[in-house]
Coordinates of N, CA and C in Angstrom, one line a residue:
Chain A
D1 N 127.2 55.5 69.3 CA 127.5 55.4 68.0 C 126.9 56.5 67.0
T2 N 127.8 57.1 66.2 CA 127.2 58.2 65.3 C 126.3 57.6 64.3
E3 N 125.5 58.4 64.0 CA 124.3 57.9 63.0 C 124.9 58.5 61.6
V4 N 125.8 59.3 61.4 CA 126.3 59.9 60.2 C 127.8 59.5 60.1
T5 N 128.0 58.6 59.1 CA 129.5 58.0 59.2 C 130.2 58.7 58.0
Q6 N 131.4 59.2 58.4 CA 132.3 59.9 57.4 C 133.7 59.0 57.4
T7 N 134.1 59.0 56.0 CA 135.3 58.3 55.7 C 136.1 59.0 54.8
P8 N 137.4 59.0 54.9 CA 138.3 58.4 55.9 C 138.1 59.3 57.3
K9 N 138.7 58.8 58.3 CA 138.8 59.5 59.5 C 140.0 60.5 59.5
H10 N 141.0 60.1 58.8 CA 142.4 61.0 58.6 C 142.6 61.0 57.2
L11 N 143.1 62.1 56.7 CA 143.7 62.2 55.3 C 144.7 63.2 55.0
V12 N 145.9 62.7 54.6 CA 146.8 63.6 54.3 C 147.2 63.4 52.8
M13 N 147.3 64.7 52.2 CA 147.4 65.0 50.9 C 148.4 65.9 50.4
G14 N 148.9 65.7 49.4 CA 149.9 66.8 48.7 C 148.8 67.9 48.0
M15 N 149.4 68.9 47.6 CA 148.7 70.1 47.0 C 148.2 69.7 45.5
T16 N 148.8 68.7 44.9 CA 148.5 68.3 43.6 C 147.5 67.1 43.6
N17 N 147.1 66.5 44.7 CA 146.4 65.3 44.8 C 145.0 65.6 44.6
K18 N 144.2 64.5 44.2 CA 142.8 64.5 44.1 C 142.3 63.4 45.0
K19 N 141.4 63.8 45.9 CA 140.8 62.9 46.7 C 139.4 63.1 47.1
S20 N 138.7 62.3 47.8 CA 137.2 62.6 48.1 C 136.9 62.2 49.5
L21 N 136.1 63.1 50.2 CA 135.7 62.6 51.5 C 134.2 62.1 51.2
K22 N 133.9 61.2 52.1 CA 132.6 60.5 52.1 C 131.7 60.7 53.3
C23 N 130.5 60.8 53.1 CA 129.6 60.8 54.2 C 128.2 60.0 53.9
E24 N 127.8 59.3 54.9 CA 126.7 58.4 54.7 C 125.7 58.6 55.9
Q25 N 124.5 58.5 55.6 CA 123.6 58.6 56.7 C 122.3 57.7 56.3
H26 N 121.5 57.1 57.0 CA 120.5 56.2 56.9 C 119.3 56.4 57.8
M27 N 119.1 57.8 58.1 CA 117.9 58.3 58.9 C 116.9 58.7 58.2
G28 N 117.1 58.7 56.8 CA 115.9 59.4 56.0 C 116.0 60.9 55.8
H29 N 117.0 61.2 56.3 CA 117.1 62.9 56.3 C 117.4 63.4 54.7
R30 N 116.9 64.6 54.5 CA 116.8 64.9 53.2 C 117.6 66.3 53.1
A31 N 118.2 66.7 54.1 CA 119.1 67.8 53.9 C 120.6 67.4 54.6
M32 N 121.4 67.6 53.9 CA 122.9 67.3 54.3 C 123.9 68.5 54.1
Y33 N 124.8 68.5 54.9 CA 125.7 69.7 55.1 C 127.0 69.5 55.2
W34 N 128.0 70.2 54.5 CA 129.4 70.1 54.9 C 129.9 71.4 55.6
Y35 N 130.6 71.2 56.5 CA 131.2 72.2 57.5 C 132.6 72.0 57.5
K36 N 133.3 73.2 57.6 CA 134.8 73.1 57.9 C 135.1 73.8 59.2
Q37 N 136.0 73.0 60.0 CA 136.3 73.5 61.5 C 137.8 73.6 61.5
K38 N 138.2 74.7 61.7 CA 139.6 75.0 62.3 C 139.8 74.9 63.7
A39 N 140.9 74.6 64.4 CA 141.2 74.3 65.4 C 140.6 75.5 66.5
K40 N 140.0 75.2 67.6 CA 139.4 76.0 68.4 C 138.5 77.0 67.9
K41 N 137.9 76.7 66.8 CA 136.9 77.5 66.2 C 135.6 76.9 65.8
P42 N 134.5 77.5 65.9 CA 133.3 76.8 65.5 C 133.2 76.4 63.9
P43 N 132.5 75.4 63.7 CA 132.2 74.9 62.4 C 131.8 76.0 61.3
E44 N 132.2 76.0 60.2 CA 131.9 77.1 59.2 C 131.2 76.4 58.1
L45 N 130.1 76.7 57.8 CA 129.2 76.1 56.7 C 129.8 76.3 55.4
M46 N 129.9 75.1 54.5 CA 130.5 75.4 53.3 C 129.2 75.0 52.2
F47 N 128.5 73.9 52.3 CA 127.5 73.6 51.3 C 126.4 73.0 52.0
V48 N 125.0 73.2 51.5 CA 123.8 72.6 52.0 C 123.1 72.0 50.7
Y49 N 122.9 70.8 50.9 CA 122.0 70.0 50.1 C 120.7 69.8 50.4
S50 N 119.6 70.0 49.7 CA 118.2 69.7 50.1 C 117.6 68.8 49.1
Y51 N 117.0 67.8 49.3 CA 116.6 66.7 48.2 C 117.6 66.6 47.3
E52 N 118.8 66.4 47.7 CA 119.9 66.1 46.6 C 120.2 67.1 45.7
K53 N 119.6 68.2 45.9 CA 120.2 69.5 45.3 C 120.9 70.5 46.0
L54 N 121.9 71.0 45.2 CA 122.6 72.1 46.1 C 121.7 73.2 46.4
S55 N 121.8 73.7 47.6 CA 120.8 74.9 47.8 C 121.6 76.1 48.4
I56 N 122.9 75.7 49.0 CA 123.7 76.9 49.6 C 125.1 76.4 49.3
N57 N 125.8 77.5 48.7 CA 127.2 77.4 48.6 C 127.7 78.6 49.1
E58 N 128.5 78.5 50.2 CA 129.0 79.6 51.0 C 130.2 80.3 50.4
S59 N 130.2 80.4 49.1 CA 131.2 81.0 48.4 C 132.8 80.2 48.7
V60 N 132.5 78.8 48.6 CA 133.7 78.1 48.7 C 134.4 78.1 47.4
P61 N 135.8 78.0 47.6 CA 136.7 78.0 46.3 C 136.3 76.6 45.6
S62 N 136.5 76.7 44.2 CA 136.2 75.8 43.5 C 137.0 74.4 43.5
R63 N 138.2 74.5 44.5 CA 138.8 73.3 44.5 C 138.2 72.3 45.4
F64 N 137.0 72.8 45.9 CA 136.0 71.9 46.8 C 134.9 71.8 45.9
S65 N 134.5 70.4 45.7 CA 133.3 70.3 44.8 C 132.5 69.2 45.5
P66 N 131.3 69.7 45.9 CA 130.3 68.7 46.5 C 129.6 67.8 45.6
E67 N 129.1 66.8 45.8 CA 128.3 66.0 45.2 C 127.3 65.1 46.0
C68 N 126.0 64.9 45.6 CA 125.1 64.3 46.3 C 124.4 63.4 45.5
P69 N 125.1 62.0 45.4 CA 124.6 61.1 44.5 C 123.3 60.4 44.7
N70 N 123.0 60.4 45.9 CA 121.7 60.0 46.2 C 121.3 60.5 48.0
S71 N 120.0 60.2 48.3 CA 119.7 60.8 49.5 C 120.4 60.3 50.9
S72 N 121.4 59.3 50.6 CA 122.0 58.8 51.7 C 123.4 59.2 51.8
L73 N 123.8 59.6 50.5 CA 125.2 59.9 50.4 C 125.6 61.4 50.1
L74 N 126.7 61.6 50.7 CA 127.3 63.2 50.3 C 128.8 63.0 50.1
N75 N 129.3 63.6 49.2 CA 130.8 63.5 48.8 C 131.3 64.8 48.9
L76 N 132.6 65.1 49.1 CA 133.3 66.3 48.9 C 134.6 65.8 48.1
H77 N 134.6 66.4 46.9 CA 135.8 66.1 46.1 C 137.0 67.1 46.2
L78 N 138.3 66.8 46.4 CA 139.2 67.8 46.7 C 140.1 67.9 45.5
H79 N 140.6 68.9 45.1 CA 141.7 68.9 44.2 C 142.7 70.3 44.3
A80 N 143.7 70.1 44.3 CA 144.7 71.1 44.4 C 144.6 72.1 45.5
L81 N 144.5 71.5 46.5 CA 144.2 72.1 47.9 C 145.4 73.0 48.4
Q82 N 145.3 73.9 49.4 CA 146.3 74.7 49.8 C 146.6 74.4 51.4
P83 N 147.6 74.5 52.0 CA 148.0 74.3 53.2 C 146.8 75.0 54.3
E84 N 146.4 75.9 53.9 CA 145.4 76.7 54.8 C 144.0 75.8 54.9
D85 N 143.8 74.9 53.7 CA 142.6 74.1 53.8 C 142.8 72.8 54.8
S86 N 143.9 72.9 55.5 CA 144.1 71.8 56.5 C 142.9 72.1 57.7
A87 N 142.1 71.0 58.1 CA 141.1 71.3 59.0 C 140.2 70.0 59.3
L88 N 139.5 70.0 60.2 CA 138.4 68.8 60.2 C 137.1 69.2 59.4
Y89 N 136.8 68.4 58.6 CA 135.7 68.6 57.7 C 134.5 67.7 58.4
L90 N 133.3 68.4 58.8 CA 132.2 67.8 59.3 C 131.1 67.6 58.3
C91 N 130.5 66.5 58.3 CA 129.2 66.3 57.5 C 128.1 66.2 58.7
A92 N 126.9 66.8 58.3 CA 125.8 66.8 59.1 C 124.6 66.5 58.3
S93 N 123.4 65.9 58.9 CA 122.1 65.9 58.2 C 121.0 66.3 59.1
S94 N 120.1 66.5 58.5 CA 118.7 66.9 59.3 C 117.5 66.8 58.4
P95 N 116.3 66.4 59.1 CA 115.2 66.1 58.3 C 114.7 67.4 57.7
R96 N 114.0 67.3 56.6 CA 113.7 68.6 55.7 C 112.3 68.2 54.9
T97 N 111.4 69.3 55.3 CA 110.2 69.1 54.6 C 109.8 70.6 53.9
L98 N 108.9 70.3 52.9 CA 108.7 71.5 52.3 C 107.9 72.6 53.2
T99 N 107.1 72.1 54.1 CA 106.4 73.0 55.1 C 107.5 73.6 56.0
G100 N 108.2 72.8 56.6 CA 109.5 73.1 57.4 C 109.1 73.5 58.9
W101 N 108.0 74.0 59.1 CA 107.8 74.4 60.6 C 108.0 73.4 61.7
A102 N 107.3 72.0 61.3 CA 107.4 70.9 62.2 C 108.8 70.5 62.5
Q103 N 109.6 70.8 61.4 CA 111.1 70.1 61.6 C 112.1 71.2 62.3
L104 N 111.5 72.3 62.6 CA 112.3 73.4 63.0 C 113.1 73.1 64.2
G105 N 112.8 72.2 65.1 CA 113.4 71.9 66.5 C 114.3 70.6 66.0
Q106 N 114.2 70.0 65.1 CA 114.9 68.9 64.7 C 116.5 69.1 64.6
P107 N 117.5 68.6 65.5 CA 118.8 68.9 65.5 C 119.5 68.5 64.2
Q108 N 120.5 69.1 63.9 CA 121.5 68.5 62.9 C 122.3 67.3 63.5
H109 N 122.5 66.2 63.0 CA 123.3 65.1 63.4 C 124.7 65.2 62.6
F110 N 125.7 65.3 63.6 CA 127.2 65.3 62.8 C 127.8 64.0 62.9
G111 N 128.6 63.8 61.9 CA 129.7 62.7 61.9 C 130.9 63.1 62.7
D112 N 131.9 62.2 62.9 CA 133.0 62.4 63.6 C 134.1 63.2 62.8
G113 N 133.8 63.4 61.6 CA 134.6 64.3 60.8 C 135.8 63.5 60.2
T114 N 136.4 64.2 59.1 CA 137.6 63.8 58.5 C 138.6 64.8 58.9
R115 N 139.9 64.5 59.3 CA 140.8 65.4 59.7 C 141.7 65.4 58.5
L116 N 141.9 66.4 57.8 CA 142.5 66.7 56.6 C 143.7 67.5 56.8
S117 N 145.0 66.8 56.2 CA 146.2 67.7 56.4 C 146.6 67.8 55.1
I118 N 147.2 69.1 54.7 CA 147.7 69.2 53.2 C 149.1 69.5 53.3
L119 N 150.0 68.8 52.7 CA 151.4 68.9 52.7 C 151.8 69.9 51.8
Chain B
G1 N 121.1 90.5 61.4 CA 121.1 89.2 60.9 C 121.1 88.4 62.3
N2 N 120.9 87.0 61.9 CA 121.0 86.1 63.2 C 122.3 85.8 63.6
S3 N 122.5 86.0 65.0 CA 124.0 85.5 65.6 C 123.8 85.0 66.9
V4 N 124.8 84.4 67.3 CA 124.9 83.7 68.8 C 126.0 84.2 69.5
T5 N 126.1 84.9 70.6 CA 127.0 85.2 71.4 C 127.4 84.3 72.6
Q6 N 128.5 83.7 72.9 CA 128.7 83.0 74.0 C 130.0 83.3 74.8
M7 N 130.1 83.1 76.0 CA 131.2 83.6 76.7 C 132.4 82.8 76.2
E8 N 133.4 83.7 76.2 CA 134.7 83.0 75.6 C 135.4 82.5 76.9
G9 N 136.0 81.2 76.7 CA 136.7 80.6 77.7 C 138.4 81.0 77.5
P10 N 139.0 80.2 78.3 CA 138.7 79.1 78.9 C 138.0 79.1 80.2
V11 N 137.0 78.1 80.5 CA 136.5 78.1 81.7 C 137.3 76.8 82.5
T12 N 137.8 77.3 83.6 CA 138.5 76.1 84.3 C 137.9 76.0 85.7
L13 N 137.4 74.6 86.0 CA 136.7 74.4 87.1 C 137.1 73.1 88.0
S14 N 137.0 73.0 89.3 CA 137.4 71.9 90.0 C 136.2 71.0 89.8
E15 N 136.5 69.7 90.0 CA 135.4 68.7 89.9 C 134.3 69.1 90.9
E16 N 133.0 68.8 90.8 CA 131.9 69.1 91.6 C 131.5 70.5 91.7
A17 N 132.3 71.3 91.0 CA 131.7 72.9 91.0 C 130.5 72.9 90.0
F18 N 129.9 74.3 90.3 CA 128.7 74.6 89.4 C 129.1 75.3 88.2
L19 N 128.6 74.8 87.2 CA 128.9 75.4 85.8 C 127.8 76.2 85.2
T20 N 128.2 77.5 84.7 CA 127.3 78.3 83.8 C 128.2 78.8 82.7
I21 N 127.6 78.5 81.5 CA 128.2 79.1 80.3 C 127.1 80.0 79.6
N22 N 127.4 81.1 79.5 CA 126.2 82.3 79.0 C 126.3 82.2 77.5
C23 N 125.0 82.3 77.0 CA 124.8 82.5 75.6 C 123.8 83.2 75.4
T24 N 123.8 84.2 74.6 CA 122.7 85.0 74.0 C 122.7 85.0 72.5
Y25 N 121.5 85.4 72.0 CA 121.2 85.3 70.7 C 120.5 86.5 70.0
T26 N 120.6 86.7 68.8 CA 120.0 87.8 68.1 C 119.3 87.0 66.8
A27 N 118.0 87.2 67.0 CA 117.1 86.6 65.8 C 115.7 87.0 65.9
T28 N 115.0 87.3 64.7 CA 113.7 87.6 64.7 C 112.7 86.4 64.9
G29 N 111.7 86.5 65.4 CA 110.8 85.3 65.4 C 111.2 84.4 66.5
Y30 N 111.0 83.0 66.3 CA 111.3 82.0 67.3 C 112.3 81.0 66.9
P31 N 113.6 81.3 66.9 CA 114.5 80.3 66.5 C 114.4 79.0 67.4
S32 N 114.9 78.0 67.0 CA 115.3 76.9 67.8 C 116.7 76.9 68.4
L33 N 117.1 76.5 69.5 CA 118.1 76.8 70.4 C 118.8 75.4 70.6
F34 N 120.2 75.3 70.4 CA 120.8 74.0 70.8 C 122.2 74.3 71.5
W35 N 122.4 73.4 72.3 CA 123.9 73.3 72.8 C 124.5 72.1 72.3
Y36 N 125.7 72.2 71.6 CA 126.6 71.0 71.2 C 127.7 70.7 72.0
V37 N 128.2 69.7 72.4 CA 129.5 69.4 72.9 C 130.4 68.7 72.0
Q38 N 131.6 69.1 71.9 CA 132.8 68.4 71.1 C 133.9 68.1 71.9
Y39 N 134.0 66.7 72.2 CA 135.1 66.2 73.0 C 136.4 66.3 72.0
P40 N 137.6 66.2 72.5 CA 138.7 66.1 71.9 C 138.8 65.1 70.8
G41 N 139.2 65.6 69.6 CA 139.4 64.5 68.5 C 138.0 64.1 67.9
E42 N 137.0 64.6 68.4 CA 135.5 64.1 67.8 C 134.6 65.2 67.0
G43 N 133.6 64.7 66.6 CA 132.6 65.6 66.1 C 131.8 66.2 66.9
L44 N 130.8 66.9 66.6 CA 129.8 67.6 67.5 C 128.7 66.7 67.8
Q45 N 128.2 66.7 69.1 CA 127.1 65.8 69.6 C 126.1 66.8 70.2
L46 N 124.9 66.5 69.8 CA 123.8 67.4 70.5 C 123.8 67.1 71.9
L47 N 123.6 68.2 72.7 CA 123.8 68.0 74.1 C 122.2 68.3 74.7
L48 N 121.6 69.2 74.1 CA 120.2 69.4 74.6 C 119.6 70.7 73.6
K49 N 118.5 70.7 73.7 CA 117.9 71.7 72.8 C 116.4 72.2 73.3
A50 N 116.1 73.3 72.8 CA 114.6 74.0 73.2 C 114.1 74.6 72.0
T51 N 112.9 74.6 71.8 CA 112.3 74.9 70.5 C 111.3 76.1 70.7
K52 N 110.9 76.6 72.1 CA 110.0 77.5 72.1 C 110.3 78.1 73.4
A53 N 109.9 79.4 73.7 CA 110.1 80.3 75.0 C 109.7 79.4 76.2
D54 N 110.7 79.4 77.1 CA 110.3 78.7 78.4 C 110.6 77.3 78.4
D55 N 110.9 76.9 77.3 CA 111.4 75.4 77.2 C 112.6 75.1 78.0
K56 N 112.7 74.0 78.6 CA 113.8 73.7 79.3 C 114.5 72.4 78.7
G57 N 115.7 72.5 78.0 CA 116.3 71.4 77.7 C 117.2 70.7 78.8
S58 N 117.3 69.5 78.8 CA 118.1 68.8 79.8 C 118.6 67.5 79.2
N59 N 120.0 67.3 79.8 CA 120.5 65.9 79.3 C 121.8 65.8 80.1
K60 N 122.1 64.5 80.7 CA 123.4 64.4 81.5 C 123.8 65.4 82.4
G61 N 122.7 65.7 83.3 CA 122.8 66.8 84.3 C 122.9 68.3 83.7
F62 N 123.0 68.5 82.4 CA 123.0 69.8 82.0 C 121.6 70.5 81.5
E63 N 121.4 71.6 81.9 CA 120.1 72.4 81.8 C 120.4 73.5 80.9
A64 N 119.4 73.8 80.2 CA 119.2 75.4 79.6 C 117.9 75.7 79.3
T65 N 117.4 76.9 79.7 CA 116.3 77.4 79.5 C 116.0 78.4 78.5
Y66 N 115.1 78.4 77.6 CA 115.0 79.2 76.5 C 114.2 80.7 77.1
R67 N 115.0 81.8 77.2 CA 114.6 82.9 77.8 C 114.3 83.9 76.7
K68 N 112.9 84.1 76.2 CA 112.6 85.0 75.1 C 112.9 86.5 75.6
E69 N 112.6 86.8 76.8 CA 112.7 88.1 77.3 C 114.0 88.6 77.4
T70 N 115.0 87.8 77.6 CA 116.5 88.0 77.7 C 117.3 87.6 76.3
T71 N 116.5 87.0 75.5 CA 117.1 86.3 74.3 C 118.5 85.5 74.8
S72 N 118.4 84.5 75.7 CA 119.3 83.7 76.3 C 118.9 82.4 76.6
F73 N 120.1 81.6 76.4 CA 119.9 80.0 76.6 C 121.2 79.7 77.3
H74 N 121.3 80.1 78.5 CA 122.6 79.6 79.3 C 122.6 78.2 79.6
L75 N 123.8 77.6 79.6 CA 123.8 76.2 79.9 C 124.5 76.3 81.5
E76 N 123.9 75.3 82.0 CA 124.0 75.1 83.5 C 124.3 73.6 84.0
K77 N 125.2 73.3 84.9 CA 125.2 72.0 85.4 C 125.6 72.2 86.9
G78 N 125.0 71.4 87.8 CA 125.2 71.5 89.2 C 126.6 71.1 89.8
S79 N 127.1 70.0 89.0 CA 128.5 69.5 89.7 C 129.1 68.8 88.5
V80 N 130.1 69.5 87.9 CA 130.8 69.0 86.9 C 131.8 67.9 87.1
Q81 N 132.0 67.1 86.1 CA 133.1 66.1 86.3 C 134.2 66.4 85.3
V82 N 135.4 65.5 85.7 CA 136.6 65.7 84.7 C 136.1 65.3 83.3
S83 N 135.1 64.3 83.1 CA 134.6 63.9 81.7 C 133.9 64.9 81.1
D84 N 133.5 65.9 81.6 CA 133.0 67.1 81.0 C 133.7 67.9 80.3
S85 N 135.0 67.8 80.4 CA 136.0 68.7 79.7 C 135.9 68.6 78.2
A86 N 135.4 69.6 77.6 CA 135.2 69.5 76.2 C 134.9 71.1 75.7
V87 N 134.6 71.4 74.5 CA 134.2 72.5 73.9 C 132.7 72.6 73.8
Y88 N 132.1 73.6 74.2 CA 130.6 73.6 74.1 C 130.3 74.8 73.3
F89 N 129.5 74.5 72.4 CA 128.8 75.5 71.3 C 127.3 75.7 71.4
C90 N 127.1 77.0 71.5 CA 125.5 77.2 71.4 C 125.2 77.7 70.2
A91 N 124.0 77.3 69.6 CA 123.6 77.3 68.3 C 122.0 77.7 68.1
L92 N 121.7 78.4 66.9 CA 120.4 78.6 66.6 C 120.2 78.1 65.3
R93 N 118.9 77.9 65.0 CA 118.4 77.6 63.7 C 117.2 78.3 63.6
K94 N 117.0 79.0 62.4 CA 115.8 80.1 62.1 C 114.7 79.3 61.3
Q95 N 115.3 78.3 60.4 CA 114.2 77.7 59.6 C 114.7 76.4 59.4
A96 N 113.8 75.4 59.3 CA 114.1 74.0 59.2 C 114.8 73.9 57.9
G97 N 115.7 72.9 58.1 CA 116.5 72.5 56.9 C 117.6 73.5 56.6
T98 N 117.8 74.7 57.4 CA 118.9 75.4 57.1 C 120.0 75.0 58.0
A99 N 121.1 75.7 57.8 CA 122.3 75.4 58.7 C 122.2 76.1 60.1
L100 N 122.9 75.5 61.0 CA 123.1 76.2 62.3 C 123.9 77.4 62.3
I101 N 123.5 78.2 63.2 CA 124.6 79.4 63.5 C 125.0 79.2 64.7
F102 N 126.4 79.1 64.8 CA 127.0 78.9 66.0 C 127.7 80.0 66.9
G103 N 127.7 79.7 68.1 CA 128.7 80.9 68.8 C 130.0 80.4 68.8
K104 N 131.1 81.1 69.3 CA 132.5 80.7 69.0 C 133.0 79.5 69.8
G105 N 132.1 79.0 70.6 CA 132.5 77.9 71.6 C 133.2 78.2 72.9
T106 N 133.1 77.5 73.9 CA 133.6 77.7 75.0 C 134.3 76.6 75.5
T107 N 135.5 76.7 75.8 CA 136.3 75.4 76.4 C 136.3 75.2 77.7
L108 N 135.6 74.1 78.2 CA 135.6 73.8 79.6 C 136.7 72.9 80.0
S109 N 137.5 73.1 81.1 CA 138.5 72.3 81.6 C 138.3 72.1 83.0
V110 N 138.0 70.6 83.4 CA 137.6 70.5 84.8 C 138.7 69.4 85.3
S111 N 139.2 69.9 86.5 CA 140.3 69.3 87.2 C 140.0 68.4 88.3
S112 N 140.4 67.4 88.8 CA 140.1 66.6 89.8 C 140.9 67.1 91.1

């Protein structure tokens, strides 16, 4: 069983719709991530939250809007997406400390993803 | 900058064959190294990891040794099974709390 839960598993939406992807973890992790993965490609980082604050935005278009309402939840709000945004969206989490060194070897835990199709 | 290079597939093997998937990295200092596996239709699962030179990570019959001198972290398994068919990603992390840097992935297909 995955410890990072993503909903929904599948989502089909039109280019004018507004929808949200949700991610939840209860491992006490304080770093959470959104990745986008196209078929037969590695995951591409989109956003990183550290202690509920956005720390990295990899120049993602504004039609993707992340939100971290608390330490266990991560949302990705979608609006006016394009067909090329169709992909698997993966959420991940990892421990995070201010000192950092002791947590370097801690892996990121991934959810099973939301498969998004834009019509 | 930091990067990961892994052999491109697909790798096609018969059941019980020996598997090697090569992975080399570029990074300063001592990154942590990981192998993740992605089965069809699923997310990524951690397969094994190593955090310092000469560490050997192992899991489910897979092994990889952190070689600082050759900046490598090759994945090996002595006898593959059909159920090992998946995409394998080598990855590194330079700092805690930062995102992983992935290789391009290697597709493994095992036939009976």
